[in-house]
Amino acid sequence: MNSLWTTFRYTYRHLLWQVIGWGFGLALYGLMIVPMYKSMSAEADRFQQLIASYPPEVLAFFGADATSPLTPAGFLGMYAFSMLPIIVGIFAVIAGSGLIVSDEEHGRLDLIIAHPIGRRAFFWGRTLGLIGATLSIMVLGWLGFNLLMVRSGLGFTWGQMAIPFLTLLVQVLVFTSLALMLSLLLPSRNLAAMVSGALLVISYVVSSISFMDSRLEMISKALPYHYYQSVMSLEQLNPIWISALLGISAAMIMISFACFTHRDIRLSGEGSWRRR
Amino acid sequence: MINTDHIPQTEIAIQVQGISKSYGKIKALKGIDLQVKRGEIFGFLGPNGAGKTTTIRCMLDMIRPDGGKIMLLGVNPQIDPVAVQTKTGYLPGEMQYYDNMTSEAQLHFFNDMRGVRAKWSYVRELSERFALDLHQPIKNLSKGNKQKIGVIQALMHQPELLLLDEPTIGLDPLMQQEVMSLLREANEAGTTIFFSSHIMSEVESLAERVAIIRSGEIVELTNTEQLTHTTVNRISIRFKRPSDYSGLAKLPGVEILSHADQTNLTLQVTGDMELLIRSLGNLPVYDLKTEHLSLEEVFLTYYKK
């Protein structure tokens, strides 16, 4: 337990600058976006004309239709929550793919794992450290979106605003665990980051435009972004989707765990795929 | 080979039985057998790619052998790696760190990973002996100074067993001597030391026993002294007159190194010289010089086989 806690502590400390960068970036974005609703509401008619002039494909990318950006939830969805899985997803892919394999590829893991930690405690310490860092980013972002909420006219409480951030966290965890799993299955971190990054973008694009093409609808249902509830969760949160995404993340983390505990630790430059 | 079968299990620090390891079609280890007694300094010699690092990494459960069995301090590292790692200090062949940390922060990291067992006064003593400034960021350190951090982290918790992969690599001769003297001190305090090297003088001066590994196989396992002084000799012979010495090359363990003319001959003899001396009795020998090979030369004889 002690070695798990030590690993967790160092992992979180190692990710601290990323937490600050991504978390405060997200918070700043919230601080800029939220007050804009008040001025946009004042110009609702002109704004609606502008929105109506957008091609439906463009609106689809932001998860909106011609009227929704004028509602508080629609505004947050279009200007923030529709894009946040992609933006924070970049962190998820980079941090997830490098969580263990970065040290392995740099030749550091050999010595770290030679200390009496145990692979099990090491893996969970690191994984929980990353989950903690992701949660911290979400909390900072949530604070940023709430600080000017009262003056914005959006009318959401702090508790209500936590719900779309919860769905965002779950979505990000899917890609974090996917990147982690691929980093342990594929021969290099770069390849894992590339594949999971590509899936992140494909998931976003396909799910965004699937309503225009019924053939894409089926594919979309197989992709995580389809189950991202965004601001729709403000009206009704679908706990089954949340649980399913969490279950998939947990399964990928368990596969990663099995992989890590059963495989050889590679020295920098090695490309062994051998397992016991 | 030295037979250590009679040694009680409690006195054995390292027992390696028939371990093999393949990477695809490449057989890195082909059934390695080793026994190291508690309190012993054991040298593991071999050229690059012979299997030294693979053997050490198997001992610490970083890689899992395909076959065979390893026991370190009475524990199987594949079953209970943490128990082995608690009692072991390890120095990898290539030291890599978090470059933005200072040496002190990196050592604190290793200490924390170990569950805080080292006395920090001892860490400072070691760093002073190595003339290492612990406050420097690692990215500003030379390769030699990075190696010093590695040696300190291996020694700082005063382990029962040290597994060192090329411990003096990158160090200047003065610091090499310092490492050697630290290892001797650790050994006097009861630490068993298993180290790999390709620096023969280092093995010669430090190790009590030595194993030579080549292409994943142990080709020699013996006392260092025995290996150095009795196993291989170089013999220079001058004959009174041109002689036919072709028969000498047919003797077991004898190899002709040079024969400039029919009166001068240089031989290398591995093992017993009795047959050679008897054969020389039939030849008009004027002068004969015997030279004991250094461990380096001995090593090269195995390396070239």
XYZ file of C-alpha atoms in Angstrom:
581
model
C 0.000 0.000 0.000
C 2.877 2.298 0.873
C 4.568 1.779 -2.492
C 1.256 2.362 -4.307
C 0.834 5.663 -2.465
C 4.459 6.669 -3.199
C 4.010 5.901 -6.890
C 0.690 7.766 -6.937
C 2.298 10.793 -5.284
C 5.218 10.933 -7.719
C 2.962 10.355 -10.714
C 0.651 13.165 -9.694
C 3.624 15.443 -9.007
C 5.078 14.538 -12.394
C 1.767 15.476 -14.060
C 1.277 18.624 -11.978
C 2.411 21.072 -14.654
C 0.067 19.419 -17.116
C -2.751 19.707 -14.577
C -1.965 23.402 -14.166
C -1.662 23.999 -17.905
C -4.744 22.096 -19.004
C -6.822 22.860 -15.908
C -6.230 26.587 -15.867
C -6.548 26.700 -19.641
C -9.961 25.090 -19.353
C -10.897 27.406 -16.493
C -9.822 30.472 -18.461
C -11.873 29.296 -21.405
C -14.887 29.011 -19.105
C -14.226 32.464 -17.681
C -14.222 33.907 -21.195
C -17.155 31.959 -22.624
C -19.689 32.082 -19.797
C -20.063 35.918 -19.653
C -20.512 36.019 -23.435
C -23.974 34.504 -23.069
C -25.348 37.723 -21.595
C -24.238 39.880 -24.518
C -25.324 37.219 -26.998
C -28.811 37.077 -25.450
C -29.102 40.829 -25.865
C -28.472 40.394 -29.597
C -30.548 37.216 -29.919
C -32.349 38.120 -33.143
C -29.230 39.062 -35.089
C -27.435 36.114 -33.696
C -30.172 33.714 -34.734
C -29.940 35.029 -38.300
C -26.207 34.442 -38.239
C -26.620 30.894 -36.929
C -29.301 30.161 -39.511
C -26.864 31.106 -42.260
C -24.422 28.369 -41.157
C -24.516 25.119 -43.153
C -26.058 22.277 -41.081
C -22.769 20.362 -41.338
C -20.996 23.150 -39.434
C -23.658 23.236 -36.754
C -23.521 19.460 -36.491
C -19.873 19.653 -35.587
C -20.819 21.729 -32.586
C -23.734 19.505 -31.647
C -26.257 22.240 -32.387
C -29.169 23.222 -34.570
C -30.319 26.679 -35.651
C -32.102 27.520 -32.391
C -30.194 25.705 -29.716
C -27.269 28.172 -29.285
C -29.729 30.663 -27.880
C -30.686 28.452 -24.962
C -28.277 28.316 -21.984
C -27.564 24.604 -22.452
C -27.293 24.946 -26.234
C -24.888 27.852 -25.865
C -22.587 25.889 -23.540
C -22.876 22.859 -25.791
C -21.971 24.712 -28.963
C -19.192 26.888 -27.613
C -17.653 24.607 -25.028
C -18.761 21.085 -24.313
C -18.998 19.824 -27.889
C -15.275 20.488 -28.424
C -13.913 19.772 -24.960
C -13.614 15.980 -25.471
C -11.257 16.662 -28.376
C -9.284 19.333 -26.531
C -8.922 17.449 -23.238
C -8.673 14.241 -25.273
C -5.252 15.412 -26.472
C -4.098 15.385 -22.849
C -5.686 11.952 -22.372
C -3.880 10.453 -25.369
C -0.484 11.965 -24.515
C -0.636 11.180 -20.807
C -2.226 7.736 -21.214
C 0.209 6.504 -23.837
C 3.214 7.761 -21.865
C 2.081 6.719 -18.402
C 4.296 3.633 -18.256
C 5.879 3.273 -21.672
C 7.534 6.701 -21.679
C 9.819 5.641 -18.817
C 10.347 2.287 -20.496
C 11.368 3.847 -23.806
C 13.704 6.283 -22.035
C 15.358 3.404 -20.155
C 14.223 4.625 -16.722
C 11.701 1.912 -15.926
C 14.406 -0.733 -15.567
C 15.804 0.888 -12.451
C 12.469 2.084 -11.049
C 10.952 -1.373 -11.218
C 14.090 -2.853 -9.619
C 13.012 -1.108 -6.425
C 10.748 -3.049 -4.073
C 7.476 -1.642 -5.334
C 6.014 -4.568 -7.218
C 4.528 -4.234 -10.667
C 0.983 -4.346 -9.284
C 1.437 -1.371 -6.933
C 3.452 0.472 -9.560
C 0.738 0.074 -12.180
C -2.122 1.107 -9.910
C -0.131 3.962 -8.396
C 0.540 5.371 -11.828
C -2.971 4.769 -13.152
C -4.636 6.325 -10.130
C -2.182 9.229 -10.355
C -3.287 9.880 -13.921
C -6.970 9.538 -13.050
C -6.372 11.986 -10.184
C -4.668 14.427 -12.551
C -7.551 14.174 -15.056
C -10.060 14.731 -12.267
C -8.086 17.791 -11.116
C -8.220 19.256 -14.636
C -11.971 18.766 -14.642
C -12.353 20.392 -11.228
C -10.319 23.426 -12.305
C -12.374 23.669 -15.491
C -15.603 23.335 -13.536
C -14.495 26.159 -11.211
C -13.695 28.355 -14.203
C -17.137 27.764 -15.713
C -18.856 28.541 -12.412
C -17.074 31.639 -11.158
C -18.928 34.083 -13.434
C -22.078 31.998 -13.795
C -24.243 34.272 -11.634
C -23.657 37.311 -13.856
C -24.017 35.449 -17.118
C -27.720 34.729 -17.101
C -27.115 31.072 -17.876
C -28.778 30.174 -14.603
C -27.051 26.924 -13.765
C -26.053 26.044 -10.224
C -22.562 24.754 -9.341
C -24.052 21.319 -8.810
C -25.780 21.331 -12.210
C -22.566 22.380 -13.923
C -20.797 19.375 -12.413
C -22.938 17.003 -14.499
C -21.592 17.840 -18.007
C -18.092 17.833 -16.519
C -18.792 14.340 -15.203
C -19.759 13.169 -18.704
C -16.635 14.873 -20.064
C -14.471 13.117 -17.452
C -15.950 9.748 -18.405
C -15.369 10.424 -22.100
C -11.759 11.464 -21.446
C -11.158 8.369 -19.306
C -12.145 6.161 -22.239
C -9.364 7.647 -24.367
C -6.885 7.691 -21.479
C -7.363 3.970 -20.890
C -7.374 3.251 -24.636
C -4.024 5.024 -25.039
C -2.629 3.229 -21.985
C -3.766 -0.156 -23.266
C -2.400 0.422 -26.764
C 0.930 1.641 -25.386
C 1.337 -1.732 -23.676
C 0.129 -3.766 -26.644
C 1.836 -1.954 -29.501
C 5.609 -1.733 -29.900
C 5.936 2.012 -29.306
C 4.362 4.891 -27.470
C 4.186 6.996 -30.629
C 2.185 4.336 -32.417
C -0.193 4.019 -29.455
C -0.675 7.792 -29.286
C -1.202 7.971 -33.032
C -3.841 5.205 -33.105
C -5.751 6.455 -30.059
C -5.523 10.062 -31.309
C -6.902 8.997 -34.669
C -9.761 7.142 -32.957
C -10.492 10.252 -30.879
C -10.843 12.414 -33.993
C -12.728 9.776 -35.988
C -15.113 9.260 -33.094
C -15.800 13.004 -32.940
C -16.218 13.533 -36.678
C -18.304 10.427 -37.383
C -20.615 10.990 -34.413
C -21.009 14.692 -35.240
C -22.117 14.152 -38.828
C -23.884 10.824 -38.400
C -27.344 12.443 -38.282
C -26.913 13.405 -41.954
C -26.041 9.924 -43.159
C -27.856 6.852 -41.847
C -24.926 4.608 -42.806
C -22.734 6.533 -40.383
C -25.311 6.168 -37.639
C -24.406 2.503 -37.145
C -20.686 3.221 -37.067
C -21.267 6.114 -34.716
C -22.969 3.812 -32.227
C -19.755 1.832 -31.972
C -17.747 4.942 -31.073
C -17.397 6.528 -27.622
C -18.353 10.071 -28.651
C -21.864 8.873 -29.524
C -22.391 8.254 -25.796
C -21.018 11.621 -24.716
C -23.970 13.373 -23.142
C -22.471 16.853 -22.950
C -25.078 19.486 -21.960
C -27.948 17.077 -22.657
C -27.050 15.665 -19.255
C -28.279 18.921 -17.715
C -31.796 17.863 -18.639
C -31.437 14.142 -18.068
C -28.321 12.180 -17.302
C -28.239 8.701 -18.797
C -26.560 6.583 -16.089
C -26.433 3.520 -18.339
C -24.226 5.305 -20.851
C -22.028 6.615 -18.058
C -21.737 3.129 -16.555
C -21.047 1.525 -19.942
C -18.238 3.965 -20.735
C -16.768 3.524 -17.262
C -17.012 -0.253 -17.689
C -15.178 -0.106 -21.024
C -12.467 2.072 -19.468
C -12.139 -0.333 -16.551
C -11.856 -3.285 -18.948
C -9.113 -1.570 -20.939
C -7.264 -0.712 -17.727
C -7.503 -4.339 -16.604
C -6.108 -5.509 -19.964
C -3.263 -3.009 -19.533
C -2.649 -4.325 -16.016
C -2.514 -7.934 -17.206
C -0.171 -6.940 -20.019
C 2.180 -5.005 -17.782
C 2.392 -7.594 -15.048
C 3.051 -10.460 -17.464
C 5.406 -8.974 -19.984
C 9.136 -8.298 -20.048
C 10.282 -4.796 -19.224
C 11.923 -3.536 -22.372
C 15.212 -1.695 -22.289
C 15.380 1.480 -24.348
C 15.601 0.535 -27.997
C 14.264 -2.996 -27.510
C 11.084 -4.088 -29.179
C 10.184 -7.300 -27.425
C 6.600 -8.474 -27.665
C 7.271 -11.638 -25.702
C 5.060 -12.579 -22.844
C 5.273 -15.290 -20.249
C 34.646 -25.502 -13.158
C 34.291 -25.220 -9.416
C 31.819 -27.548 -7.845
C 29.695 -25.679 -5.316
C 27.102 -28.412 -4.879
C 28.283 -29.070 -1.348
C 27.434 -25.518 -0.193
C 24.372 -25.419 2.106
C 21.391 -23.561 0.605
C 21.498 -20.959 3.387
C 24.971 -19.923 2.299
C 24.022 -19.383 -1.319
C 23.175 -15.847 -2.375
C 22.507 -16.525 -6.047
C 21.500 -19.801 -7.591
C 20.809 -19.889 -11.296
C 19.871 -23.237 -12.805
C 19.578 -23.744 -16.514
C 17.968 -20.438 -17.398
C 17.252 -19.843 -21.028
C 15.815 -16.844 -22.777
C 15.030 -16.208 -26.417
C 14.004 -13.084 -28.266
C 12.269 -14.490 -31.289
C 14.856 -16.613 -33.048
C 17.734 -15.155 -31.062
C 18.764 -17.306 -28.110
C 20.089 -14.805 -25.595
C 20.672 -17.364 -22.827
C 21.212 -21.061 -23.453
C 20.949 -22.736 -20.061
C 23.005 -20.672 -17.658
C 24.113 -22.286 -14.383
C 25.643 -20.180 -11.631
C 26.068 -20.275 -7.891
C 27.324 -17.370 -5.838
C 28.034 -17.764 -2.153
C 26.913 -15.236 0.432
C 29.625 -12.677 1.056
C 31.364 -13.414 -2.228
C 32.432 -10.989 -4.934
C 31.606 -12.588 -8.247
C 32.670 -11.217 -11.612
C 30.614 -11.842 -14.716
C 32.676 -11.337 -17.819
C 31.689 -11.294 -21.414
C 31.716 -9.297 -24.611
C 28.808 -7.067 -25.595
C 25.699 -9.065 -26.390
C 26.937 -12.184 -24.604
C 23.979 -12.244 -22.187
C 25.333 -10.490 -19.076
C 22.574 -7.895 -18.818
C 19.877 -10.416 -19.722
C 21.046 -12.680 -16.887
C 20.977 -9.836 -14.350
C 17.561 -8.637 -15.545
C 16.196 -12.168 -15.176
C 17.452 -12.167 -11.591
C 15.382 -9.080 -10.811
C 12.241 -10.269 -12.619
C 12.426 -7.555 -15.245
C 12.401 -10.232 -17.863
C 11.058 -13.731 -17.416
C 13.236 -16.613 -18.536
C 11.739 -19.213 -20.865
C 13.113 -22.001 -18.717
C 15.219 -22.699 -15.647
C 15.099 -21.471 -12.085
C 16.582 -18.560 -10.165
C 16.854 -18.138 -6.401
C 18.231 -14.973 -4.861
C 18.854 -14.972 -1.112
C 16.611 -18.033 -0.904
C 13.698 -16.381 -2.731
C 12.433 -16.991 -6.250
C 12.251 -13.524 -7.834
C 9.455 -14.598 -10.156
C 7.307 -15.570 -7.202
C 8.215 -12.776 -4.790
C 10.158 -10.068 -6.627
C 9.542 -7.462 -3.930
C 11.225 -9.636 -1.276
C 14.283 -9.951 -3.511
C 14.326 -6.287 -4.490
C 14.073 -5.181 -0.846
C 17.415 -6.854 -0.110
C 19.091 -5.999 -3.380
C 20.840 -2.975 -4.817
C 20.881 -2.762 -8.598
C 22.900 -0.697 -10.994
C 21.765 -0.991 -14.617
C 24.177 -0.837 -17.512
C 22.736 2.429 -18.760
C 21.616 4.977 -16.223
C 18.686 7.170 -17.234
C 16.991 9.672 -14.958
C 14.380 12.405 -14.883
C 16.639 15.113 -16.251
C 14.868 18.023 -14.610
C 15.408 16.619 -11.124
C 18.497 17.408 -9.100
C 20.680 14.483 -8.054
C 19.344 14.835 -4.525
C 15.705 14.789 -5.674
C 16.411 11.723 -7.815
C 18.006 9.933 -4.868
C 15.050 10.922 -2.658
C 12.807 9.443 -5.350
C 14.687 6.133 -5.270
C 14.701 6.193 -1.482
C 10.950 6.785 -1.363
C 10.420 3.986 -3.872
C 12.318 1.749 -1.499
C 10.158 2.851 1.399
C 12.754 5.269 2.915
C 15.439 2.915 4.174
C 18.666 4.802 3.559
C 20.390 6.967 6.134
C 20.759 10.333 4.440
C 24.049 10.963 6.252
C 25.411 7.913 4.423
C 24.143 9.281 1.094
C 25.976 12.544 1.778
C 29.109 10.611 2.723
C 28.961 8.699 -0.551
C 28.403 11.845 -2.583
C 31.368 13.509 -0.874
C 33.573 10.541 -1.668
C 32.508 10.832 -5.301
C 32.854 14.636 -5.259
C 29.281 14.832 -6.532
C 27.254 18.011 -6.068
C 23.780 16.780 -5.183
C 22.148 20.115 -5.978
C 22.979 20.107 -9.681
C 20.137 19.306 -12.098
C 20.799 15.946 -13.712
C 20.575 17.405 -17.217
C 23.763 19.387 -16.449
C 25.741 16.333 -15.333
C 28.340 14.430 -17.325
C 27.927 10.722 -18.035
C 30.425 9.929 -15.280
C 28.520 11.974 -12.714
C 25.277 10.294 -13.734
C 26.987 6.966 -13.151
C 27.973 8.129 -9.667
C 24.289 8.712 -8.831
C 23.618 5.174 -10.003
C 26.311 3.741 -7.768
C 25.042 5.778 -4.791
C 21.449 4.630 -5.276
C 22.593 1.014 -5.435
C 24.641 1.289 -2.244
C 22.707 3.786 -0.141
C 20.379 1.344 1.591
C 23.285 -1.003 2.366
C 21.761 -4.057 0.665
C 22.560 -7.704 1.301
C 23.171 -8.274 -2.389
C 24.491 -5.966 -5.085
C 23.790 -6.665 -8.757
C 25.907 -4.296 -10.789
C 25.972 -4.103 -14.548
C 29.255 -2.495 -15.584
C 29.620 -0.434 -12.382
C 32.578 1.718 -13.407
C 31.543 2.499 -16.958
C 32.013 6.187 -17.787
C 34.049 6.928 -14.652
C 37.570 8.322 -14.671
C 40.320 6.052 -13.235
C 40.286 7.850 -9.884
C 36.559 7.354 -9.477
C 36.846 3.778 -10.697
C 39.211 3.176 -7.792
C 36.756 4.854 -5.426
C 33.945 2.583 -6.606
C 36.181 -0.457 -6.201
C 37.103 0.549 -2.701
C 33.428 1.203 -1.821
C 32.533 -2.235 -3.124
C 35.288 -3.818 -1.064
C 34.004 -2.001 2.020
C 30.458 -3.151 1.303
C 31.714 -6.691 0.891
C 33.637 -6.512 4.166
C 30.359 -5.469 5.788
C 28.791 -8.669 4.462
C 27.311 -7.663 1.099
C 27.426 -10.209 -1.706
C 28.462 -8.589 -4.970
C 27.672 -9.851 -8.440
C 28.970 -7.575 -11.132
C 29.354 -7.731 -14.855
C 32.219 -6.102 -16.605
C 34.430 -6.142 -19.612
C 37.237 -4.339 -17.778
C 39.547 -7.183 -16.914
C 41.737 -5.346 -14.403
C 38.617 -4.509 -12.422
C 37.502 -8.126 -12.262
C 41.031 -9.286 -11.555
C 41.448 -6.970 -8.578
C 37.938 -7.303 -7.135
C 36.341 -10.647 -7.879
C 37.036 -13.866 -6.008
C 35.406 -15.967 -8.680
C 34.560 -15.267 -12.252
C 32.261 -16.637 -14.907
C 32.848 -15.963 -18.568
C 29.781 -15.855 -20.734
C 29.863 -16.026 -24.508
C 26.851 -16.211 -26.833
C 24.510 -17.008 -23.952
C 26.624 -19.821 -22.509
C 28.990 -19.989 -19.563
C 32.318 -21.003 -21.037
C 34.321 -20.782 -17.831
C 33.515 -20.605 -14.143
C 36.481 -20.547 -11.830
C 38.542 -18.703 -9.215
C 39.953 -15.478 -10.584
C 43.413 -16.409 -9.403
C 43.221 -19.845 -10.932
C 42.006 -18.416 -14.189
C 44.738 -15.806 -14.277
C 47.709 -17.812 -13.162
C 47.243 -21.412 -14.055
C 44.835 -21.820 -16.857
C 46.525 -20.166 -19.792
C 50.256 -19.617 -20.300
C 52.203 -18.157 -23.127
C 55.525 -19.939 -23.744
C 58.376 -18.616 -25.828
C 60.938 -21.243 -26.855
C 64.305 -20.793 -28.533
C 65.944 -23.863 -30.012
C 69.690 -24.417 -30.364
C 69.269 -25.274 -34.011
C 66.399 -25.435 -36.561
C 64.006 -28.114 -35.341
C 60.827 -29.828 -36.388
C 58.342 -28.842 -33.691
C 55.181 -29.545 -35.687
C 54.275 -32.329 -33.270
C 53.779 -29.804 -30.444
C 50.744 -28.281 -32.120
C 48.997 -31.645 -31.934
C 49.206 -31.761 -28.136
C 45.928 -31.050 -26.260
C 45.550 -27.389 -25.234
C 48.534 -26.228 -27.259
C 48.240 -23.562 -29.911
C 51.109 -22.140 -31.932
C 50.908 -18.347 -31.833
C 53.967 -17.495 -33.929
C 56.898 -19.253 -35.529
C 59.187 -16.785 -37.244
C 61.709 -19.465 -38.151
C 62.684 -23.000 -37.148
C 64.499 -21.777 -34.012
C 61.912 -19.466 -32.392
C 58.410 -20.436 -31.377
C 55.629 -18.940 -29.265
C 52.905 -21.192 -27.895
C 49.779 -20.715 -25.877
C 49.010 -23.560 -23.518
C 45.639 -23.998 -21.880
C 45.627 -26.322 -18.896
C 48.167 -28.972 -18.029
C 51.711 -28.486 -19.389
C 53.059 -31.950 -18.529
C 52.715 -33.393 -22.039
C 54.323 -30.320 -23.561
C 57.309 -30.484 -21.223
C 57.789 -34.176 -22.006
C 57.673 -33.479 -25.730
C 60.154 -30.615 -25.383
C 62.573 -33.097 -23.787
C 63.103 -34.598 -27.231
C 63.914 -31.218 -28.788
C 67.139 -29.108 -28.543
C 65.703 -26.361 -26.313
C 68.111 -23.489 -25.634
C 65.808 -21.178 -23.713
C 62.212 -21.209 -22.480
C 60.111 -18.393 -21.003
C 56.709 -18.848 -19.419
C 54.398 -15.900 -19.104
C 51.136 -15.980 -17.142
C 48.418 -14.345 -19.118
C 46.484 -11.431 -17.641
C 42.785 -11.968 -17.206
C 42.249 -9.768 -20.221
C 44.298 -12.080 -22.390
C 42.594 -15.106 -20.872
C 39.256 -13.530 -21.601
C 40.258 -12.907 -25.186
C 41.160 -16.557 -25.613
C 37.571 -17.460 -24.677
C 36.190 -14.627 -26.702
C 37.951 -15.785 -29.847
C 36.886 -19.419 -29.524
